[in-house]
PDB file of C-alpha atoms in Angstrom:
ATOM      1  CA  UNK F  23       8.840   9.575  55.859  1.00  0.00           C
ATOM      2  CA  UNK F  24      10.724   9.616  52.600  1.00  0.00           C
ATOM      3  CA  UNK F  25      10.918  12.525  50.080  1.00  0.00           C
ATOM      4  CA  UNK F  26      11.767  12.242  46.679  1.00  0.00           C
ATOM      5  CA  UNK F  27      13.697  14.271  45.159  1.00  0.00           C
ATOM      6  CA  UNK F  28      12.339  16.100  42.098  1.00  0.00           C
ATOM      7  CA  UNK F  29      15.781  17.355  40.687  1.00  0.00           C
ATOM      8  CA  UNK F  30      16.699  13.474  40.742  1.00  0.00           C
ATOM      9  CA  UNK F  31      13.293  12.339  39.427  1.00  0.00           C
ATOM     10  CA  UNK F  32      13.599  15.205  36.010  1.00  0.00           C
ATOM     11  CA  UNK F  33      16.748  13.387  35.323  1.00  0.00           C
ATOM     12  CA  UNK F  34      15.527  10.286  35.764  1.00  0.00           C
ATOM     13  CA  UNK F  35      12.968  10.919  33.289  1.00  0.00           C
ATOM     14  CA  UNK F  36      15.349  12.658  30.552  1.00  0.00           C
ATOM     15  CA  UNK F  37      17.080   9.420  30.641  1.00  0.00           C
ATOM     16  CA  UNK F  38      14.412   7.318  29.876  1.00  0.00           C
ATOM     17  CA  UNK F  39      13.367  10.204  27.240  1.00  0.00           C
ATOM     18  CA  UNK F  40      16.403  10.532  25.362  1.00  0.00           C
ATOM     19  CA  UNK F  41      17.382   7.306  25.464  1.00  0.00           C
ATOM     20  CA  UNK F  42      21.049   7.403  27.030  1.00  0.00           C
ATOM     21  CA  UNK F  43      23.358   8.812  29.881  1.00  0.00           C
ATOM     22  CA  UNK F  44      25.189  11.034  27.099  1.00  0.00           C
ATOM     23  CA  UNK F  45      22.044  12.383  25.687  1.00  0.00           C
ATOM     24  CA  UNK F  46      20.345  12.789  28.722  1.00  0.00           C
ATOM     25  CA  UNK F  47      23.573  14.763  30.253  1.00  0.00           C
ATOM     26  CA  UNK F  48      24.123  16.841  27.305  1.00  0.00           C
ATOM     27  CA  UNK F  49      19.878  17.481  27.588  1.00  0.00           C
ATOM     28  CA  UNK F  50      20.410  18.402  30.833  1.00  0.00           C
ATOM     29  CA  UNK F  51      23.627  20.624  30.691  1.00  0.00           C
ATOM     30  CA  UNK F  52      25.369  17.941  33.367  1.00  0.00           C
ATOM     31  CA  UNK F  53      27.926  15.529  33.411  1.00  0.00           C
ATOM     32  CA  UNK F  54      27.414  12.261  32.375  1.00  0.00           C
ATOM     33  CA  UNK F  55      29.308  11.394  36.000  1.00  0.00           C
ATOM     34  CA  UNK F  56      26.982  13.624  37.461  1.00  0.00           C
ATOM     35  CA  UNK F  57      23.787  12.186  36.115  1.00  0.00           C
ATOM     36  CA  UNK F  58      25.317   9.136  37.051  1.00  0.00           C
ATOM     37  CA  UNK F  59      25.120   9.881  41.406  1.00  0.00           C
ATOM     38  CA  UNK F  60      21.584  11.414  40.379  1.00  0.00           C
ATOM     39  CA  UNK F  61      19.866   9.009  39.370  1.00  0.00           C
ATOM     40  CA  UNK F  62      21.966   6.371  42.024  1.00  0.00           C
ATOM     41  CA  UNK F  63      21.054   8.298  44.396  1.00  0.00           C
ATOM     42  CA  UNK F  64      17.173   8.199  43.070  1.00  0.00           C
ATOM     43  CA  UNK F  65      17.204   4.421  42.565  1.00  0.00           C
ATOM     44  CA  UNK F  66      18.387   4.379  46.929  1.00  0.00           C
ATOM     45  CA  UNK F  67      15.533   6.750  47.894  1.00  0.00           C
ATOM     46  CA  UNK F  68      12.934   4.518  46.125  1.00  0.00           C
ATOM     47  CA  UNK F  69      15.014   1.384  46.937  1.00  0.00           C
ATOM     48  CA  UNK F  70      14.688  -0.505  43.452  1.00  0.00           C
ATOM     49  CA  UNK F  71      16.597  -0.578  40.358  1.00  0.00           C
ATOM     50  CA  UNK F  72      14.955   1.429  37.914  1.00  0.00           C
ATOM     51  CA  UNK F  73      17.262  -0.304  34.906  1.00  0.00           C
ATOM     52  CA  UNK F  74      18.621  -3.396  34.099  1.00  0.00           C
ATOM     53  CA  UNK F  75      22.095  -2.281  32.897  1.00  0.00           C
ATOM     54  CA  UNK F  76      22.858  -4.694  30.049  1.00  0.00           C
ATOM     55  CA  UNK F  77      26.356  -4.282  28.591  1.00  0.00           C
ATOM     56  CA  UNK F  78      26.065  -0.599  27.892  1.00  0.00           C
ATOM     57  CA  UNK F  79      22.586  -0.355  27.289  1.00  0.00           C
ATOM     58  CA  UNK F  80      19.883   0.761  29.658  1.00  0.00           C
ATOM     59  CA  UNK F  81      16.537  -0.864  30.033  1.00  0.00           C
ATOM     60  CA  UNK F  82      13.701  -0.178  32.012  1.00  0.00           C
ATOM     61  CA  UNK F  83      12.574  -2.752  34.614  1.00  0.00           C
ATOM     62  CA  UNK F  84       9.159  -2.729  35.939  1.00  0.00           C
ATOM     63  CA  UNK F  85       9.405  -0.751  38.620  1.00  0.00           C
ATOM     64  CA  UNK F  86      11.838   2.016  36.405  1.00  0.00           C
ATOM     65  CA  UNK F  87       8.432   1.739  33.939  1.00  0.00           C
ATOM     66  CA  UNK F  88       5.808   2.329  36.983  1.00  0.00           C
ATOM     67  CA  UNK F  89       8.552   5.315  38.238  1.00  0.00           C
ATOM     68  CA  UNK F  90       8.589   6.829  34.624  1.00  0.00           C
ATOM     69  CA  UNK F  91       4.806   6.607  33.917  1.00  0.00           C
ATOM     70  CA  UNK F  92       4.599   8.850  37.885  1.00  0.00           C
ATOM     71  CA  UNK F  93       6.964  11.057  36.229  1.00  0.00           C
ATOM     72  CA  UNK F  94       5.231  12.042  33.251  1.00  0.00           C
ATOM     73  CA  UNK F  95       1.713  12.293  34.800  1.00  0.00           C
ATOM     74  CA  UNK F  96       3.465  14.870  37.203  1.00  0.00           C
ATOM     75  CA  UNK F  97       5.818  16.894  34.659  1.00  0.00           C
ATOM     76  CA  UNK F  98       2.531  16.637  32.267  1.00  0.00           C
ATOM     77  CA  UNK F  99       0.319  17.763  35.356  1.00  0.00           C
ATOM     78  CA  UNK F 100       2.957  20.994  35.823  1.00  0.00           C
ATOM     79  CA  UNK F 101       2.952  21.772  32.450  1.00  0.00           C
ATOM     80  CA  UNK F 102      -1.285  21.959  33.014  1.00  0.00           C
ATOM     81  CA  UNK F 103      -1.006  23.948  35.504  1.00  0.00           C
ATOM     82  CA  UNK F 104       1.275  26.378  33.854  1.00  0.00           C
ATOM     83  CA  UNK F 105      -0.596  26.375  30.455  1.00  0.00           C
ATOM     84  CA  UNK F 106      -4.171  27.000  32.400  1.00  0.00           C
ATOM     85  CA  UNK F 107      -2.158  30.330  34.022  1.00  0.00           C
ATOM     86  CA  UNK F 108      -1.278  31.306  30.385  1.00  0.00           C
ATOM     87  CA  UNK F 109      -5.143  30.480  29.411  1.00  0.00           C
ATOM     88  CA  UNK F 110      -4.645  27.308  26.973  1.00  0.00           C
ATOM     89  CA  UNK F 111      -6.320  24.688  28.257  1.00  0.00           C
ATOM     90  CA  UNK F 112      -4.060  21.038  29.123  1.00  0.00           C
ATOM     91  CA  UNK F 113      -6.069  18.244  28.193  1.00  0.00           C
ATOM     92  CA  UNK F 114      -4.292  14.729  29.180  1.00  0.00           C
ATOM     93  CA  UNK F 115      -3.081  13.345  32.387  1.00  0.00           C
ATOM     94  CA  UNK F 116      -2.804   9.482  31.856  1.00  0.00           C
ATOM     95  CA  UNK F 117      -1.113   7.067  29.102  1.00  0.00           C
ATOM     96  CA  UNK F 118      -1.909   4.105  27.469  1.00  0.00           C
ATOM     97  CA  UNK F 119       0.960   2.144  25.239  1.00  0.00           C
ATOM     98  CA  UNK F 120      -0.083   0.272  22.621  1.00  0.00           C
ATOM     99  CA  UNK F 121       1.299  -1.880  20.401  1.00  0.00           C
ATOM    100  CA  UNK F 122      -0.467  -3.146  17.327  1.00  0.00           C
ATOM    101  CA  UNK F 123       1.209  -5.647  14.490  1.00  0.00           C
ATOM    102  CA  UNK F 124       0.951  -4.068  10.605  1.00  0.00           C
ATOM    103  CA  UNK F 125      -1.238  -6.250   9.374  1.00  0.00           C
ATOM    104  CA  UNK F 126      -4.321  -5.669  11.401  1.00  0.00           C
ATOM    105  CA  UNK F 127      -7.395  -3.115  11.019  1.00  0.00           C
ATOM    106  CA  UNK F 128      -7.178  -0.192  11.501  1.00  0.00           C
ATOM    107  CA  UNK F 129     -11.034  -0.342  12.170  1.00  0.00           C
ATOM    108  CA  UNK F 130     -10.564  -2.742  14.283  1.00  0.00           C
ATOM    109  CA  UNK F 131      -8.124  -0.615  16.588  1.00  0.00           C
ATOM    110  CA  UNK F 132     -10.491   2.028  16.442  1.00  0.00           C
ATOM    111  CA  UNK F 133     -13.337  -0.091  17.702  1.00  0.00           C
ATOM    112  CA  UNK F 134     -11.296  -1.561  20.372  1.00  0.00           C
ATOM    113  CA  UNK F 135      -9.502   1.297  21.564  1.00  0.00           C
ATOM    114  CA  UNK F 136     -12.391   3.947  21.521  1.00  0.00           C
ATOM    115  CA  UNK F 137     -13.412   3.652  25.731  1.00  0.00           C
ATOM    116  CA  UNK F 138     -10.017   4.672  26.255  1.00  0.00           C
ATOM    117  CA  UNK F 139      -9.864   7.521  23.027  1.00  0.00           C
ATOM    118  CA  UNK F 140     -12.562   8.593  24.474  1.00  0.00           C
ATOM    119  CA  UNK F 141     -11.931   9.705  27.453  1.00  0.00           C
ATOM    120  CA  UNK F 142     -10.595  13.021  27.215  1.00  0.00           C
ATOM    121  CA  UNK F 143      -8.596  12.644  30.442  1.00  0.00           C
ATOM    122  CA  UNK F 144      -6.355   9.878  28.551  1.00  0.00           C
ATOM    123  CA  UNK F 145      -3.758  10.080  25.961  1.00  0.00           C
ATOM    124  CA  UNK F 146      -3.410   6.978  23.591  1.00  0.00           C
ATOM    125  CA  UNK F 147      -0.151   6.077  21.659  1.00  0.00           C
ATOM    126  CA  UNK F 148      -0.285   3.320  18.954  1.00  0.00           C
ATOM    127  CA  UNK F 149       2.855   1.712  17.890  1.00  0.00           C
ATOM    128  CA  UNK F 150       3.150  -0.504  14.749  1.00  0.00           C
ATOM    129  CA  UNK F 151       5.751  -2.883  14.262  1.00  0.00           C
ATOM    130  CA  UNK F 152       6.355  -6.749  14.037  1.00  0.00           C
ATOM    131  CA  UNK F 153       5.062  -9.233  16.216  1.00  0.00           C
ATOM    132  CA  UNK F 154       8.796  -9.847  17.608  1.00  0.00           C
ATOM    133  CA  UNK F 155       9.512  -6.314  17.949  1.00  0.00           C
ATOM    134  CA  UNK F 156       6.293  -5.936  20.250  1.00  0.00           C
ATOM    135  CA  UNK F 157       6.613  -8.765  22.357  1.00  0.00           C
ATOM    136  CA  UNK F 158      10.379  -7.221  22.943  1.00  0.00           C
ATOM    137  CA  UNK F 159       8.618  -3.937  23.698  1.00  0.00           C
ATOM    138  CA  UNK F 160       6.277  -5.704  26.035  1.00  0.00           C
ATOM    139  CA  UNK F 161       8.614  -7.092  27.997  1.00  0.00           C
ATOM    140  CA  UNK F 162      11.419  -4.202  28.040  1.00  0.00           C
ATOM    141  CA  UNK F 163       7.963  -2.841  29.649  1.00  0.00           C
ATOM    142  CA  UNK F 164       7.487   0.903  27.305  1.00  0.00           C
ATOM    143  CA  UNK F 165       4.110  -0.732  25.991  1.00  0.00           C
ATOM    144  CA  UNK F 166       1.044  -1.904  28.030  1.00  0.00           C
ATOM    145  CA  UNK F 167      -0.970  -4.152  25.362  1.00  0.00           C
ATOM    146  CA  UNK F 168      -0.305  -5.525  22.360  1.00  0.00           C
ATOM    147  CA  UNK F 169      -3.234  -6.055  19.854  1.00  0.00           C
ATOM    148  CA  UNK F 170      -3.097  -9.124  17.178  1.00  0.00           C
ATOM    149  CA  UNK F 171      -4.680 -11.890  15.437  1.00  0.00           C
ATOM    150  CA  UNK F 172      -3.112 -14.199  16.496  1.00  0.00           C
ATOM    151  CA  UNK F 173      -2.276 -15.258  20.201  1.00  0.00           C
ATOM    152  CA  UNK F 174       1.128 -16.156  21.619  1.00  0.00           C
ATOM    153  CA  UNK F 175       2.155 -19.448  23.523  1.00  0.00           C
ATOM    154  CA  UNK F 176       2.945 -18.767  27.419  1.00  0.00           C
ATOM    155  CA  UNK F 177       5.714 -20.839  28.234  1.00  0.00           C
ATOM    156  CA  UNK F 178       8.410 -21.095  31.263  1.00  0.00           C
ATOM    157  CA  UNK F 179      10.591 -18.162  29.176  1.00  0.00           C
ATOM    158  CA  UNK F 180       7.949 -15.956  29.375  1.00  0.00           C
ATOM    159  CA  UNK F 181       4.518 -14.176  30.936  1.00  0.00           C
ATOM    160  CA  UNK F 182       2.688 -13.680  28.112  1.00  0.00           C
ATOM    161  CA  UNK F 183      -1.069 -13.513  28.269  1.00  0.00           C
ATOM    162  CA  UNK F 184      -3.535 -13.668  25.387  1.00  0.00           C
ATOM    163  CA  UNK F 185      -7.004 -12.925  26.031  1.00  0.00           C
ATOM    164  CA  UNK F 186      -9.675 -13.460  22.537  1.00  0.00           C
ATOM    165  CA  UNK F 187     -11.577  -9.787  22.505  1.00  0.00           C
ATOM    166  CA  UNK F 188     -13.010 -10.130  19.127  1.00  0.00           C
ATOM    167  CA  UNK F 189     -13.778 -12.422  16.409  1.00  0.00           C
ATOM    168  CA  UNK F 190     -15.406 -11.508  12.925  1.00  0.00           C
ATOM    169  CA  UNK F 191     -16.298 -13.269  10.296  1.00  0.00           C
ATOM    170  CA  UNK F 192     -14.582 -13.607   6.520  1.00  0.00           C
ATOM    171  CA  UNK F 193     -16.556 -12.275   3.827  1.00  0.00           C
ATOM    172  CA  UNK F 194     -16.343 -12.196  -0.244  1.00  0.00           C
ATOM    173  CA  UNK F 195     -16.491  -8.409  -1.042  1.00  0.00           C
ATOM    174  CA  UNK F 196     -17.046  -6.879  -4.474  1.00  0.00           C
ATOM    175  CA  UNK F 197     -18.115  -4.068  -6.398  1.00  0.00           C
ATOM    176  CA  UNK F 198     -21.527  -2.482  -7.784  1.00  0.00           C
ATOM    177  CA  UNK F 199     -21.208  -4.759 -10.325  1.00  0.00           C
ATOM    178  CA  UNK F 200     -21.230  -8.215  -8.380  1.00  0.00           C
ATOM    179  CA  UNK F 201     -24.212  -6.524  -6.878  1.00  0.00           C
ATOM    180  CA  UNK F 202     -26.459  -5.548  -9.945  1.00  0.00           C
ATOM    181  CA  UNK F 203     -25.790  -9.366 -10.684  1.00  0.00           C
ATOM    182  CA  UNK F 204     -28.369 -12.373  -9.788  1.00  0.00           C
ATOM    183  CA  UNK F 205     -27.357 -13.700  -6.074  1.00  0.00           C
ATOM    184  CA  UNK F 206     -23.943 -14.418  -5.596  1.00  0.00           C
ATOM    185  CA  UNK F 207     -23.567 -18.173  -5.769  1.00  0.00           C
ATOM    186  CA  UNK F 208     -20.752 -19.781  -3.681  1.00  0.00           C
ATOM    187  CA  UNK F 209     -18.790 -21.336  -4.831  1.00  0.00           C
ATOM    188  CA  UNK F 210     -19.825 -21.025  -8.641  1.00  0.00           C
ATOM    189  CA  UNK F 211     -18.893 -17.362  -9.036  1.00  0.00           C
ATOM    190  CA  UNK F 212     -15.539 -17.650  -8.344  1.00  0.00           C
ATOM    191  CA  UNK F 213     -14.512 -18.973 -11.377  1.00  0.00           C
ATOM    192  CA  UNK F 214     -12.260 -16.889 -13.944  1.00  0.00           C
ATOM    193  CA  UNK F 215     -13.198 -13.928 -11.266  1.00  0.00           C
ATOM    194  CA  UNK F 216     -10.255 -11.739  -9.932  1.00  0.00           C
ATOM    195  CA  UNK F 217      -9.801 -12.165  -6.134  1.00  0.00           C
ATOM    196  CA  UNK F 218      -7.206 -10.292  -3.834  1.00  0.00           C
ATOM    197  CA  UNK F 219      -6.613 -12.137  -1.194  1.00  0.00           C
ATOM    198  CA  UNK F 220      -4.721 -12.094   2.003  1.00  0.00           C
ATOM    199  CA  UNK F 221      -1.015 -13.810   1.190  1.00  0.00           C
ATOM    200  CA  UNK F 222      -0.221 -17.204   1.978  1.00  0.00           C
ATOM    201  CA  UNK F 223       1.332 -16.151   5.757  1.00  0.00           C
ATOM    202  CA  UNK F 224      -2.026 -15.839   6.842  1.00  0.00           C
ATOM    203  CA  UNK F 225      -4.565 -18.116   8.688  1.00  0.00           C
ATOM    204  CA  UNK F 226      -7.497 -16.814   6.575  1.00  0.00           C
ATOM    205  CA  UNK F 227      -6.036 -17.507   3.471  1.00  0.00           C
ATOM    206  CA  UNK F 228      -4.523 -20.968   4.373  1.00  0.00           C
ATOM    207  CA  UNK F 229      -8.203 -22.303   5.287  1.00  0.00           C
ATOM    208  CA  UNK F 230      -9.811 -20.336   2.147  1.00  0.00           C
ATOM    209  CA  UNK F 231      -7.261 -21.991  -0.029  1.00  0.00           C
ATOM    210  CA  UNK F 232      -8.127 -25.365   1.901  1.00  0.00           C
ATOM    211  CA  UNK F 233     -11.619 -24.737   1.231  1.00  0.00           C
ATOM    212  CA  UNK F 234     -11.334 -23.839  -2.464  1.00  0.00           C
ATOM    213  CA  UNK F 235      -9.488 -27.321  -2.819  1.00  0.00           C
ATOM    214  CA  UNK F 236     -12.521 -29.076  -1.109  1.00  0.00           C
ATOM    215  CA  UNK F 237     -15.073 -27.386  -4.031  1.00  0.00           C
ATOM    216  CA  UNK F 238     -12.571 -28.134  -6.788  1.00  0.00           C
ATOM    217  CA  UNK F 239     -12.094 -24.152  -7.416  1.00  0.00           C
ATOM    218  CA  UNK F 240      -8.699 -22.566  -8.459  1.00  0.00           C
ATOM    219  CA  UNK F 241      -8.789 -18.708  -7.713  1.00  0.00           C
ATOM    220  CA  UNK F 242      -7.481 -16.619 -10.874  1.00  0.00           C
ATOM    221  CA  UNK F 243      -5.470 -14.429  -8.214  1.00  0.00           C
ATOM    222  CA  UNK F 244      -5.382 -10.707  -8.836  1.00  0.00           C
ATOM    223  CA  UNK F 245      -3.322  -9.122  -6.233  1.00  0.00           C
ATOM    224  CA  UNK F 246      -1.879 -10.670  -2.313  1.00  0.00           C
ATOM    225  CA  UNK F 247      -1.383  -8.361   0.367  1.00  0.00           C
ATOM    226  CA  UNK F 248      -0.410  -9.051   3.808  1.00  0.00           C
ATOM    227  CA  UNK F 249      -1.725  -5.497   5.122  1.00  0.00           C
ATOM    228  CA  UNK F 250      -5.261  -5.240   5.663  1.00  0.00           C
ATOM    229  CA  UNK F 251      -5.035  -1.228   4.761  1.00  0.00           C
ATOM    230  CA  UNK F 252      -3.138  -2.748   1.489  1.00  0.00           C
ATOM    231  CA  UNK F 253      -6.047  -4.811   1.395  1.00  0.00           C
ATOM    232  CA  UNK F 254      -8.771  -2.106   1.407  1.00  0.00           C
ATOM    233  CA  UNK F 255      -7.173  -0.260  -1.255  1.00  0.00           C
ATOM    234  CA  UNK F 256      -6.812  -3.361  -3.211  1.00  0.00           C
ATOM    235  CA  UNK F 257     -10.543  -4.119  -3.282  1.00  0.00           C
ATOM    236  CA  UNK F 258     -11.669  -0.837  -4.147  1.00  0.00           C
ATOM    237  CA  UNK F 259      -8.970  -0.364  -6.920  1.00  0.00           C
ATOM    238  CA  UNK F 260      -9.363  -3.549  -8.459  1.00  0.00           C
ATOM    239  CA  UNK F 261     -12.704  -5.365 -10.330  1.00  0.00           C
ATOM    240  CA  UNK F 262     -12.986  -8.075  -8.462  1.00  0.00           C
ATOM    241  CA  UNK F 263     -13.539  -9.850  -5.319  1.00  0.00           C
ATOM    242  CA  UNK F 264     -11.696  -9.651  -2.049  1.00  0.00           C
ATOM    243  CA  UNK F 265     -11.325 -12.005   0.788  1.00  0.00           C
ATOM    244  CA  UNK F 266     -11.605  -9.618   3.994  1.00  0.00           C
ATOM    245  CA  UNK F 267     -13.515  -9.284   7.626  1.00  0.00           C
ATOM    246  CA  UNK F 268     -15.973  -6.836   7.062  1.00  0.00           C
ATOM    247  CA  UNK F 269     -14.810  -4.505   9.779  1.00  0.00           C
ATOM    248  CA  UNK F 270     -11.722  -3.787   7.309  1.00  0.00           C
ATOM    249  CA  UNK F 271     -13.695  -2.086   4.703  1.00  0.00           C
ATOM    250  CA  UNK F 272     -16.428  -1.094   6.939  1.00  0.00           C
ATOM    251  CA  UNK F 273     -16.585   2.704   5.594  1.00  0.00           C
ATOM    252  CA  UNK F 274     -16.660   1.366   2.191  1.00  0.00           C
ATOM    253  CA  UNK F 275     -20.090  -0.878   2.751  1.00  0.00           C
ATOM    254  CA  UNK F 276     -21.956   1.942   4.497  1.00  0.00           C
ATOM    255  CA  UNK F 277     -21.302   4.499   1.994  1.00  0.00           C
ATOM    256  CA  UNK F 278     -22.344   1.808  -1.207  1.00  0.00           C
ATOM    257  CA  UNK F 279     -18.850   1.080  -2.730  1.00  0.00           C
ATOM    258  CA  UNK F 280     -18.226  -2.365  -1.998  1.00  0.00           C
ATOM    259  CA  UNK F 281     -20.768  -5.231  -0.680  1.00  0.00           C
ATOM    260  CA  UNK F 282     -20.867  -7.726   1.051  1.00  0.00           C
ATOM    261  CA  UNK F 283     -21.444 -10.993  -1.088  1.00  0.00           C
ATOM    262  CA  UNK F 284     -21.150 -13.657   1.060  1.00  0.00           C
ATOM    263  CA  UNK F 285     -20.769 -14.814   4.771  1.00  0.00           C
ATOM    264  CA  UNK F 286     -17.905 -17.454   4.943  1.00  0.00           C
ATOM    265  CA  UNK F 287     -19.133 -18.954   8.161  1.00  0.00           C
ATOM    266  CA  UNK F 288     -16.165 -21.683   8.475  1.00  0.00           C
ATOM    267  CA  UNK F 289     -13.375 -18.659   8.355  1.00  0.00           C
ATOM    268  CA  UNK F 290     -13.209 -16.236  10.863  1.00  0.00           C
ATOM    269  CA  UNK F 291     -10.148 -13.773  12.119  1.00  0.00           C
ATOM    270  CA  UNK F 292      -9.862 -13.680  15.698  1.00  0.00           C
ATOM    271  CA  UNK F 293      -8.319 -10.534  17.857  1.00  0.00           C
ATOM    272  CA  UNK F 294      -6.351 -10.847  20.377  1.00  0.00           C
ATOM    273  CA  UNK F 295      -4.972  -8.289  23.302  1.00  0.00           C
ATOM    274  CA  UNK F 296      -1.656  -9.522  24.540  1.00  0.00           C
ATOM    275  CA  UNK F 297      -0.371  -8.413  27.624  1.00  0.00           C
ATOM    276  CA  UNK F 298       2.342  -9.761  30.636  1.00  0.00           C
ATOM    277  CA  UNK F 299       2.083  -9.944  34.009  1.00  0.00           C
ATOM    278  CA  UNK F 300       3.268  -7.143  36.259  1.00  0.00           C
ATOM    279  CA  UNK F 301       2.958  -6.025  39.624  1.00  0.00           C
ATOM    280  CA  UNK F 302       1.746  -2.643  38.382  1.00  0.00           C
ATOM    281  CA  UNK F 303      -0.242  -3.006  35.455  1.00  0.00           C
ATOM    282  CA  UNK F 304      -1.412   0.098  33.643  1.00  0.00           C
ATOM    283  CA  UNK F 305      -5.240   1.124  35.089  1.00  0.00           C
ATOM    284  CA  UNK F 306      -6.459   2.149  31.807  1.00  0.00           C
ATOM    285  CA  UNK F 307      -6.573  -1.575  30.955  1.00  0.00           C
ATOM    286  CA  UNK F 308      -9.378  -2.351  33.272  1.00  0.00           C
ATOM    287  CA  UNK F 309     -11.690  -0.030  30.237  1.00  0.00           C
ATOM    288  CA  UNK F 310     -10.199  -2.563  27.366  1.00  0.00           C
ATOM    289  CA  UNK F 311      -9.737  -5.673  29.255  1.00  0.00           C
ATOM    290  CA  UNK F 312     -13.036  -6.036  31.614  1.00  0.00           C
ATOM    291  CA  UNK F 313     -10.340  -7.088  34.400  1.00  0.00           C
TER     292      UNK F 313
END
């Protein structure tokens, strides 16, 4: 039966951690030839590569991703152990990865993410970044989901998967003072009112502007944002109206700031989690993804 080796397996993992052979070496008071046979030698006694060596860069393959999520759960597990002995309490054991692109909700990330935030026995790190630079992430294999609105189209270059987890409808938000009015009237009160509204990038505001053509209304725009915190700011700083999913400023309608004025039922925002196919996908997806 093999046994791995857990001298070759901490280098392995300060590697991955610090990002290169000199780093790692210099981490780990070796040589860089040293860490070199190590983690050769490691790669043999599992029988896989662990990185795709690309020009002088390292990057993890699945399997190296799979080996380095084993590693942390048992380093993390030691460090437990030792920080029970010393009375303070570890808390988590498993990792979830996930990606999220800058413009979406933070509300909605909340929502989505809570089984898994949850659960004490689980750590959750959130990355925000570009659409390209998570998809690159997702493949390199150091995140497990990404979270959008909008999905991305599988083709023969890639494994990409796009599952619909969440759709909510596009509402006109306002102040106190839309609400002490008469009823809102759509599309009358939009006239010579301020609106902030998503920027021209986005699928909302395309079919809002689309719509606005069809009633013969020109917005008098206030302020574009293609942030949906940016967003939430925007509508509670400005006097006017915003064009947001109600999950965005979802703290601000419970606690009587803002209101919701009216239900756009044609526009909606849908969510999507994004993630590829692997041999060993992360567990902790099973909560998100109803797999």
């Amino acid at each position: 039966m093999q046994q791995i080796n857990y001298h070759h397996l901490r280098y392995f993992y300060a590697i991955v951690r610090e990002g290169t052979l000199t780093a790692a070496a210099a981490r780990m008071n070796v040589s860089q030839s040293s860490l070199s046979v190590q983690l050769k030698q490691l790669e043999e006694n599992l029988q896989c590569a662990l990185f795709n060596r690309m020009h002088k860069s390292l990057q993890l393959t699945e399997e190296g991703r799979m080996v380095f999520d084993y590693a942390e759960t048992i380093f993390r597990t030691g460090d437990e152990m030792l920080a029970t002995l010393q009375n303070r309490s570890g808390k988590y054991k498993e990792v979830l990865r996930v990606g999220a692109v800058a413009t979406l909700s933070r509300n909605f990330q909340l929502s989505f993410l809570r089984p898994v935030i949850d659960n004490e026995s689980v750590e959750v790190v959130i990355t925000s970044a570009s659409m390209s630079e998570l998809l690159g992430q997702l493949n390199a294999h150091t995140i497990d989901l990404v979270l959008s609105n909008r999905a991305v189209k599988r083709d023969g270059g890639n494994a990409w998967q796009s599952r619909l987890v969440a759709e909510q409808v596009i509402s006109l938000i306002g102040g106190k003072q839309y609400r002490k009015r008469r009823r809102f009237r759509f599309p009358e009160d939009l006239k010579d009112v301020p609106m902030v509204l998503p920027t021209t990038e986005s699928e909302i505001r395309n079919h809002f502007d689309i719509l606005m053509t069809q009633h013969g209304v020109r917005p008098l725009i206030a302020a574009e944002a293609d942030d949906m915190a940016m967003l939430r700011l925007l509508s509670r700083e400005i006097d006017g109206i915003s064009l947001l999913p109600p999950v965005v400023v979802q703290d601000e309608l419970e606690q009587g700031l803002l209101f919701d004025l009216h239900q756009l039922p044609t526009l909606s925002e849908h969510f999507y989690a994004i993630t590829i196919e692997r041999k060993y996908p992360n567990p902790l997806l099973q909560l998100l993804l109803n797999d």
